[in-house]
């Protein structure tokens, strides 16, 4: 049997995060063109951007059972193939309705991918490397965010009006690549045990060079048997009360930092601060680069210092920089730091978000649920994340343009949410560093039944 390094397998699976991140940031370059082409006001522009996020919410709700029935690998193969087709459909849309339809379908597929990818990586990863390996998904998200900002700028500069079609259509390339590379990875061994296919699971654990493949299978089997004795298979039961609470609150706070509204509307935020359109697109690249650099830093920190420490440190930094952004928009004074204050404050916020919430959210949610309901728990976290994302993305351009509210109150609200998040991370979030998924499951059950 040909062996594979588990890091190589995780890297391939994490390409799902690339699609996820690229699609979010890519839309930031299309907003001005779509607004003009389809004569959209702020409400309908927000809806056009948010329609994919609405689809994502639906995707998170429907993927749980298929991922359990057909497996992680087959699910991602189908999703990535369909994703390539829907992006091309949106790129060639001949009217607004057709664009909305294909963006909605793309969103459904993204929601499904966002659930399966981190869960798949967590299930193949050894405990000591799991934080770093699941974080590869987020790394690809931020790499694609950065690349989307760069590609948007280059396309807008070289093609001008109409470049939005290319911005969307380019997504078909990574989607097709993901589809082809997935054929090289094995199925999740933990899913195989759940399907009473322990011999195949043993073969997979051996293939990915687990320290003791037979012991890994035994531990997972024992965990599954305990769950079956207790009648598990349902997410909303007393024994899962604590992980359900953590997943919902972590996902909610992730969006209440304002990250997706800020990333998607980064060029518009710069325009609100008085920068020209092309300059705004160029400065958005700096936001994407900051996100990438600090996610790379987190790869070195997450399995050394743990999840809670990063969340707490990130909260402090985000409160400061969101507060400074709020001050700039309240006072309408954008001359701080030589006129680059808004850009620097945004980069500071992104830096602290990237090595805390941006990195930790999907790692923790992929770890805290029992084997039998992991896909449902992952879906719950993703659903919470995306329903709030849709509301913020749709509402941000409307609220930010309202007299008496604008950017000042918007950023002040995000800062206040991060104050609350600090105490949530300090007092409630469990530390999962260095523990096997089965050990974490035992701890979650104890905290749920106290």
XYZ file of C-alpha atoms in Angstrom:
450
model
C 0.000 0.000 0.000
C 1.299 3.420 -0.964
C 1.675 5.604 2.118
C 0.854 9.305 2.259
C 1.941 12.025 4.615
C -1.106 13.220 6.542
C -0.042 16.836 5.933
C -0.197 16.258 2.164
C -3.682 14.794 2.484
C -4.798 17.716 4.652
C -3.378 20.230 2.175
C -5.448 18.776 -0.658
C -8.640 18.721 1.400
C -7.959 22.273 2.580
C -8.290 23.508 -1.009
C -11.998 23.604 -0.191
C -11.124 26.610 1.952
C -9.588 28.264 -1.117
C -12.948 28.240 -2.921
C -14.654 29.505 0.203
C -12.301 32.474 0.686
C -11.915 33.445 -2.957
C -15.644 33.696 -3.491
C -16.111 36.005 -0.495
C -13.347 38.445 -1.442
C -13.936 38.262 -5.183
C -17.322 39.981 -4.857
C -15.647 43.064 -3.382
C -14.294 43.925 -6.806
C -17.630 43.550 -8.574
C -19.859 45.774 -6.440
C -19.320 49.106 -8.230
C -19.774 47.542 -11.674
C -22.891 45.575 -10.683
C -24.356 48.663 -9.042
C -23.966 50.635 -12.253
C -24.812 47.858 -14.730
C -28.039 46.753 -13.063
C -28.872 50.183 -11.553
C -28.988 48.870 -7.988
C -29.583 50.968 -4.892
C -27.805 50.160 -1.611
C -30.485 47.665 -0.561
C -30.400 45.630 -3.770
C -26.623 45.820 -4.049
C -26.419 44.325 -0.564
C -28.900 41.647 -1.619
C -26.886 40.820 -4.753
C -23.755 40.292 -2.677
C -25.612 38.480 0.114
C -27.550 36.064 -2.135
C -24.603 33.662 -2.157
C -24.414 33.873 1.633
C -28.129 33.054 1.838
C -27.381 30.010 -0.302
C -24.516 29.142 2.023
C -26.941 29.027 4.958
C -29.090 26.501 3.114
C -25.992 24.478 2.218
C -24.991 24.157 5.855
C -28.467 22.842 6.688
C -28.658 20.155 3.995
C -25.140 18.683 3.922
C -25.147 16.840 7.280
C -27.035 13.710 6.200
C -25.386 13.350 2.759
C -21.920 13.710 4.328
C -22.808 10.938 6.807
C -24.374 8.682 4.180
C -21.928 9.032 1.297
C -18.732 10.019 3.119
C -16.520 13.072 3.170
C -14.548 12.371 -0.016
C -17.473 11.603 -2.332
C -19.367 14.613 -1.022
C -16.485 16.985 -1.791
C -15.985 15.470 -5.256
C -19.586 16.184 -6.218
C -19.607 19.627 -4.621
C -16.391 20.811 -6.291
C -17.539 19.641 -9.745
C -20.860 21.447 -9.436
C -19.122 24.542 -8.069
C -17.061 24.894 -11.257
C -20.268 24.843 -13.311
C -22.205 27.379 -11.216
C -19.351 29.908 -11.242
C -19.268 29.758 -15.041
C -23.044 30.197 -15.072
C -22.738 33.382 -13.004
C -19.871 34.679 -15.151
C -21.945 34.307 -18.322
C -25.174 35.653 -16.801
C -27.043 37.781 -19.354
C -29.294 39.513 -16.794
C -29.560 40.240 -13.078
C -31.976 37.359 -12.388
C -29.619 34.808 -13.943
C -26.705 36.221 -11.946
C -28.717 35.915 -8.724
C -29.706 32.317 -9.523
C -26.177 31.083 -10.141
C -24.735 33.051 -7.217
C -27.398 31.452 -5.004
C -26.472 27.953 -6.240
C -22.787 28.719 -5.746
C -23.577 29.752 -2.179
C -25.361 26.461 -1.451
C -22.282 24.553 -2.615
C -19.985 26.794 -0.561
C -22.047 26.141 2.546
C -21.714 22.407 2.023
C -17.960 22.656 1.410
C -17.452 24.857 4.497
C -18.955 22.080 6.653
C -17.216 19.063 5.167
C -13.676 20.384 4.689
C -12.566 21.180 8.300
C -14.443 18.138 9.622
C -12.672 15.858 7.118
C -9.258 17.244 8.093
C -9.972 16.880 11.820
C -10.962 13.249 11.349
C -7.714 12.247 9.665
C -5.373 14.288 11.888
C -3.323 13.084 14.881
C -4.029 15.008 18.103
C -0.656 16.775 18.281
C -0.974 18.164 14.748
C -4.722 18.631 14.496
C -4.788 22.357 15.256
C -2.208 23.132 12.575
C -3.742 20.781 10.013
C -7.321 22.037 10.428
C -5.898 25.552 10.299
C -4.633 24.772 6.780
C -8.245 25.218 5.708
C -8.217 28.767 7.080
C -4.769 29.344 5.567
C -6.150 28.562 2.124
C -9.106 30.830 2.862
C -6.817 33.788 3.511
C -4.444 32.941 0.642
C -7.444 33.039 -1.665
C -8.708 36.267 -0.075
C -5.381 37.894 -0.856
C -5.243 36.479 -4.383
C -8.825 37.584 -5.054
C -7.948 41.171 -4.146
C -4.885 41.008 -6.424
C -6.772 39.425 -9.339
C -9.639 41.896 -8.952
C -7.215 44.825 -9.104
C -5.377 43.473 -12.153
C -8.573 42.615 -14.025
C -10.175 45.972 -13.246
C -7.041 47.780 -14.387
C -6.592 45.798 -17.621
C -10.213 45.221 -18.693
C -12.131 47.947 -16.905
C -15.919 47.794 -17.004
C -17.063 44.213 -17.582
C -14.165 42.734 -15.633
C -16.688 41.445 -13.065
C -17.423 38.480 -15.351
C -13.769 37.484 -15.334
C -13.526 37.971 -11.584
C -16.308 35.424 -11.076
C -15.323 33.058 -13.899
C -11.732 32.610 -12.710
C -13.122 30.607 -9.756
C -13.770 27.650 -12.051
C -10.006 26.995 -12.255
C -9.371 26.233 -8.540
C -12.695 24.348 -8.387
C -11.670 22.014 -11.218
C -8.207 21.570 -9.658
C -9.783 20.665 -6.308
C -11.999 18.078 -8.014
C -9.017 16.388 -9.682
C -6.768 16.387 -6.588
C -9.476 14.929 -4.341
C -9.111 11.659 -6.218
C -5.697 11.271 -4.551
C -6.931 11.376 -0.931
C -8.401 8.534 1.180
C -11.783 8.547 2.876
C -12.055 9.615 6.529
C -11.119 6.603 8.694
C -13.442 7.769 11.480
C -16.345 7.874 9.037
C -15.442 4.357 7.896
C -15.594 3.095 11.492
C -19.003 4.723 11.853
C -20.083 2.719 8.802
C -18.821 -0.561 10.341
C -15.939 -0.665 7.863
C -13.151 -0.979 10.405
C -10.838 -2.992 8.140
C -10.851 -0.153 5.608
C -10.303 2.352 8.424
C -7.263 0.367 9.597
C -5.930 0.471 6.052
C -6.391 4.263 5.900
C -4.745 4.871 9.290
C -1.804 2.799 8.032
C -1.731 4.698 4.740
C -1.510 8.097 6.487
C 1.193 6.813 8.880
C -0.723 6.910 12.158
C 1.516 5.998 15.136
C -0.562 2.944 16.054
C -3.256 2.253 13.417
C -4.848 -0.670 15.265
C -5.115 1.348 18.498
C -6.624 4.297 16.605
C -9.329 2.008 15.203
C -9.973 0.481 18.643
C -10.397 3.909 20.301
C -12.802 5.134 17.612
C -14.756 1.866 17.732
C -15.076 2.133 21.501
C -16.314 5.722 21.214
C -18.879 4.780 18.551
C -20.137 1.837 20.624
C -20.605 4.097 23.660
C -22.551 6.592 21.568
C -24.781 3.839 20.175
C -25.518 2.493 23.670
C -26.631 5.955 24.717
C -28.797 6.319 21.624
C -26.689 9.095 20.152
C -27.118 10.257 16.600
C -29.145 13.282 17.648
C -27.406 16.604 18.071
C -29.787 18.357 20.447
C -29.584 16.063 23.465
C -28.434 16.784 27.006
C -25.008 15.190 26.478
C -24.243 17.637 23.633
C -25.544 20.765 25.361
C -22.106 22.281 26.019
C -20.542 21.774 22.547
C -23.760 23.037 20.919
C -23.572 26.205 23.019
C -19.882 26.731 22.223
C -20.413 26.220 18.483
C -23.293 28.708 18.302
C -21.596 31.412 20.374
C -18.174 31.088 18.720
C -19.706 31.306 15.246
C -21.869 34.267 16.285
C -18.965 36.232 17.759
C -16.902 35.503 14.654
C -19.406 37.443 12.561
C -20.156 40.069 15.198
C -16.545 41.178 14.792
C -17.748 42.464 11.402
C -15.154 40.488 9.451
C -17.140 39.486 6.361
C -18.829 42.858 6.026
C -15.404 44.516 6.244
C -13.658 42.083 3.864
C -16.347 42.220 1.182
C -16.795 45.975 1.389
C -13.130 46.851 2.003
C -12.887 48.929 -1.197
C -16.124 50.708 -0.244
C -14.813 51.436 3.269
C -11.747 53.059 1.706
C -14.014 55.024 -0.652
C -16.039 56.203 2.372
C -12.756 57.500 3.796
C -12.166 59.536 0.632
C -9.947 57.306 -1.519
C -10.522 56.895 -5.255
C -11.935 53.585 -6.591
C -8.701 52.173 -8.090
C -6.700 53.206 -5.027
C -9.332 51.526 -2.834
C -8.952 48.251 -4.736
C -5.164 48.485 -4.407
C -5.338 49.172 -0.676
C -7.627 46.150 -0.264
C -4.645 44.035 -1.298
C -2.862 45.192 1.873
C -5.822 43.929 3.913
C -5.602 40.527 2.225
C -1.822 40.374 2.704
C -2.166 41.143 6.423
C -4.745 38.387 6.781
C -2.385 35.926 5.100
C 0.719 36.829 7.120
C -0.995 36.565 10.503
C -2.733 33.305 9.635
C 0.722 31.897 8.851
C 1.874 33.127 12.272
C -1.009 31.221 13.856
C 0.209 27.954 12.329
C 3.199 28.249 14.679
C 1.142 29.276 17.721
C -2.107 27.328 17.838
C -0.737 23.977 19.031
C 1.816 25.665 21.309
C -0.279 28.236 23.170
C -3.732 26.755 22.637
C -7.045 28.051 21.396
C -8.248 30.153 24.347
C -5.087 32.265 24.661
C -5.266 33.269 21.009
C -8.948 34.191 21.298
C -8.340 36.411 24.320
C -5.330 38.196 22.824
C -7.195 38.733 19.577
C -10.169 40.267 21.369
C -8.000 42.949 22.971
C -6.414 43.949 19.658
C -9.707 43.970 17.763
C -11.373 46.204 20.365
C -8.571 48.761 20.009
C -8.469 48.906 16.208
C -12.241 48.799 15.732
C -12.437 51.640 18.255
C -9.949 53.689 16.226
C -11.916 53.039 13.025
C -15.082 54.140 14.800
C -13.374 57.335 15.966
C -12.202 58.158 12.441
C -15.687 57.812 10.959
C -17.419 59.558 13.868
C -15.149 62.584 13.552
C -14.830 62.308 9.758
C -11.146 62.949 10.291
C -9.152 60.656 8.022
C -5.835 62.446 8.341
C -4.454 60.167 11.090
C -1.025 58.663 10.414
C -0.392 60.749 7.337
C -3.800 60.019 5.831
C -3.352 56.262 6.038
C -5.021 55.836 9.416
C -8.100 53.986 8.120
C -5.939 51.570 6.139
C -3.623 50.923 9.116
C -6.527 50.479 11.543
C -8.186 48.029 9.169
C -4.919 46.090 8.814
C -4.532 46.026 12.601
C -8.047 44.665 13.035
C -7.470 42.012 10.347
C -4.157 40.984 11.973
C -5.728 40.363 15.385
C -8.776 38.672 13.849
C -6.612 36.394 11.699
C -4.584 34.866 14.525
C -7.537 34.556 16.889
C -11.126 34.082 15.751
C -10.275 33.617 12.096
C -7.988 30.713 12.899
C -9.585 29.186 15.979
C -13.290 29.022 15.074
C -13.217 26.133 12.606
C -10.565 24.255 14.568
C -12.643 24.189 17.768
C -15.952 23.399 16.052
C -14.331 20.483 14.205
C -13.052 19.093 17.532
C -15.833 19.345 20.097
C -18.601 17.080 18.764
C -18.912 13.270 19.069
C -18.157 11.139 15.985
C -21.807 10.309 15.336
C -22.941 13.943 15.171
C -19.766 15.716 14.047
C -21.194 16.594 10.629
C -24.372 17.939 12.264
C -22.366 19.956 14.789
C -20.142 21.362 12.059
C -23.269 22.255 10.095
C -24.763 24.010 13.139
C -21.665 26.168 13.572
C -21.555 26.974 9.862
C -25.282 27.773 9.790
C -24.946 30.218 12.688
C -21.870 31.771 11.089
C -23.473 32.293 7.715
C -26.915 33.460 8.762
C -25.252 36.288 10.687
C -22.850 36.881 7.789
C -25.776 37.258 5.389
C -27.484 39.764 7.672
C -24.321 41.830 8.119
C -23.277 41.717 4.452
C -26.740 42.679 3.256
C -27.192 45.349 5.888
C -23.734 46.929 6.045
C -23.938 49.127 2.904
C -27.405 50.291 3.956
C -26.524 51.077 7.582
C -23.139 52.580 6.734
C -24.839 55.077 4.389
C -27.529 56.098 6.883
C -27.252 59.656 8.236
C -26.455 59.608 11.925
C -25.148 56.019 11.850
C -22.529 55.478 9.147
C -19.185 53.840 9.770
C -18.793 55.314 13.255
C -21.612 53.447 14.964
C -21.080 50.347 12.811
C -17.469 49.914 13.960
C -18.366 50.884 17.547
C -20.927 48.050 17.614
C -18.327 45.540 16.386
C -15.872 46.757 19.065
C -18.473 46.317 21.827
C -19.133 42.742 20.689
C -15.432 41.953 20.979
C -15.376 43.188 24.592
C -18.049 40.599 25.400
C -16.144 38.002 23.369
C -13.056 38.430 25.550
C -14.967 37.330 28.641
C -16.622 34.485 26.736
C -13.200 33.165 25.678
C -11.761 33.624 29.164
C -14.541 32.017 31.185
C -16.322 29.538 28.914
C -14.350 28.323 25.876
C -12.664 24.938 26.581
C -9.002 24.290 25.757
C -8.656 21.376 23.302
C -4.934 21.611 22.552
C -3.142 18.240 22.341
C -6.187 16.071 23.133
C -7.611 13.317 20.933
C -11.101 13.810 19.544
C -12.316 11.032 21.829
C -10.771 12.691 24.918
C -12.426 15.986 23.993
C -15.730 14.175 23.540
C -15.517 12.785 27.097
C -14.787 16.249 28.499
C -17.667 17.830 26.559
C -20.067 15.224 27.902
C -19.021 15.925 31.502
C -19.513 19.678 31.085
C -22.868 19.139 29.386
C -24.284 16.991 32.189
C -23.084 19.037 35.193
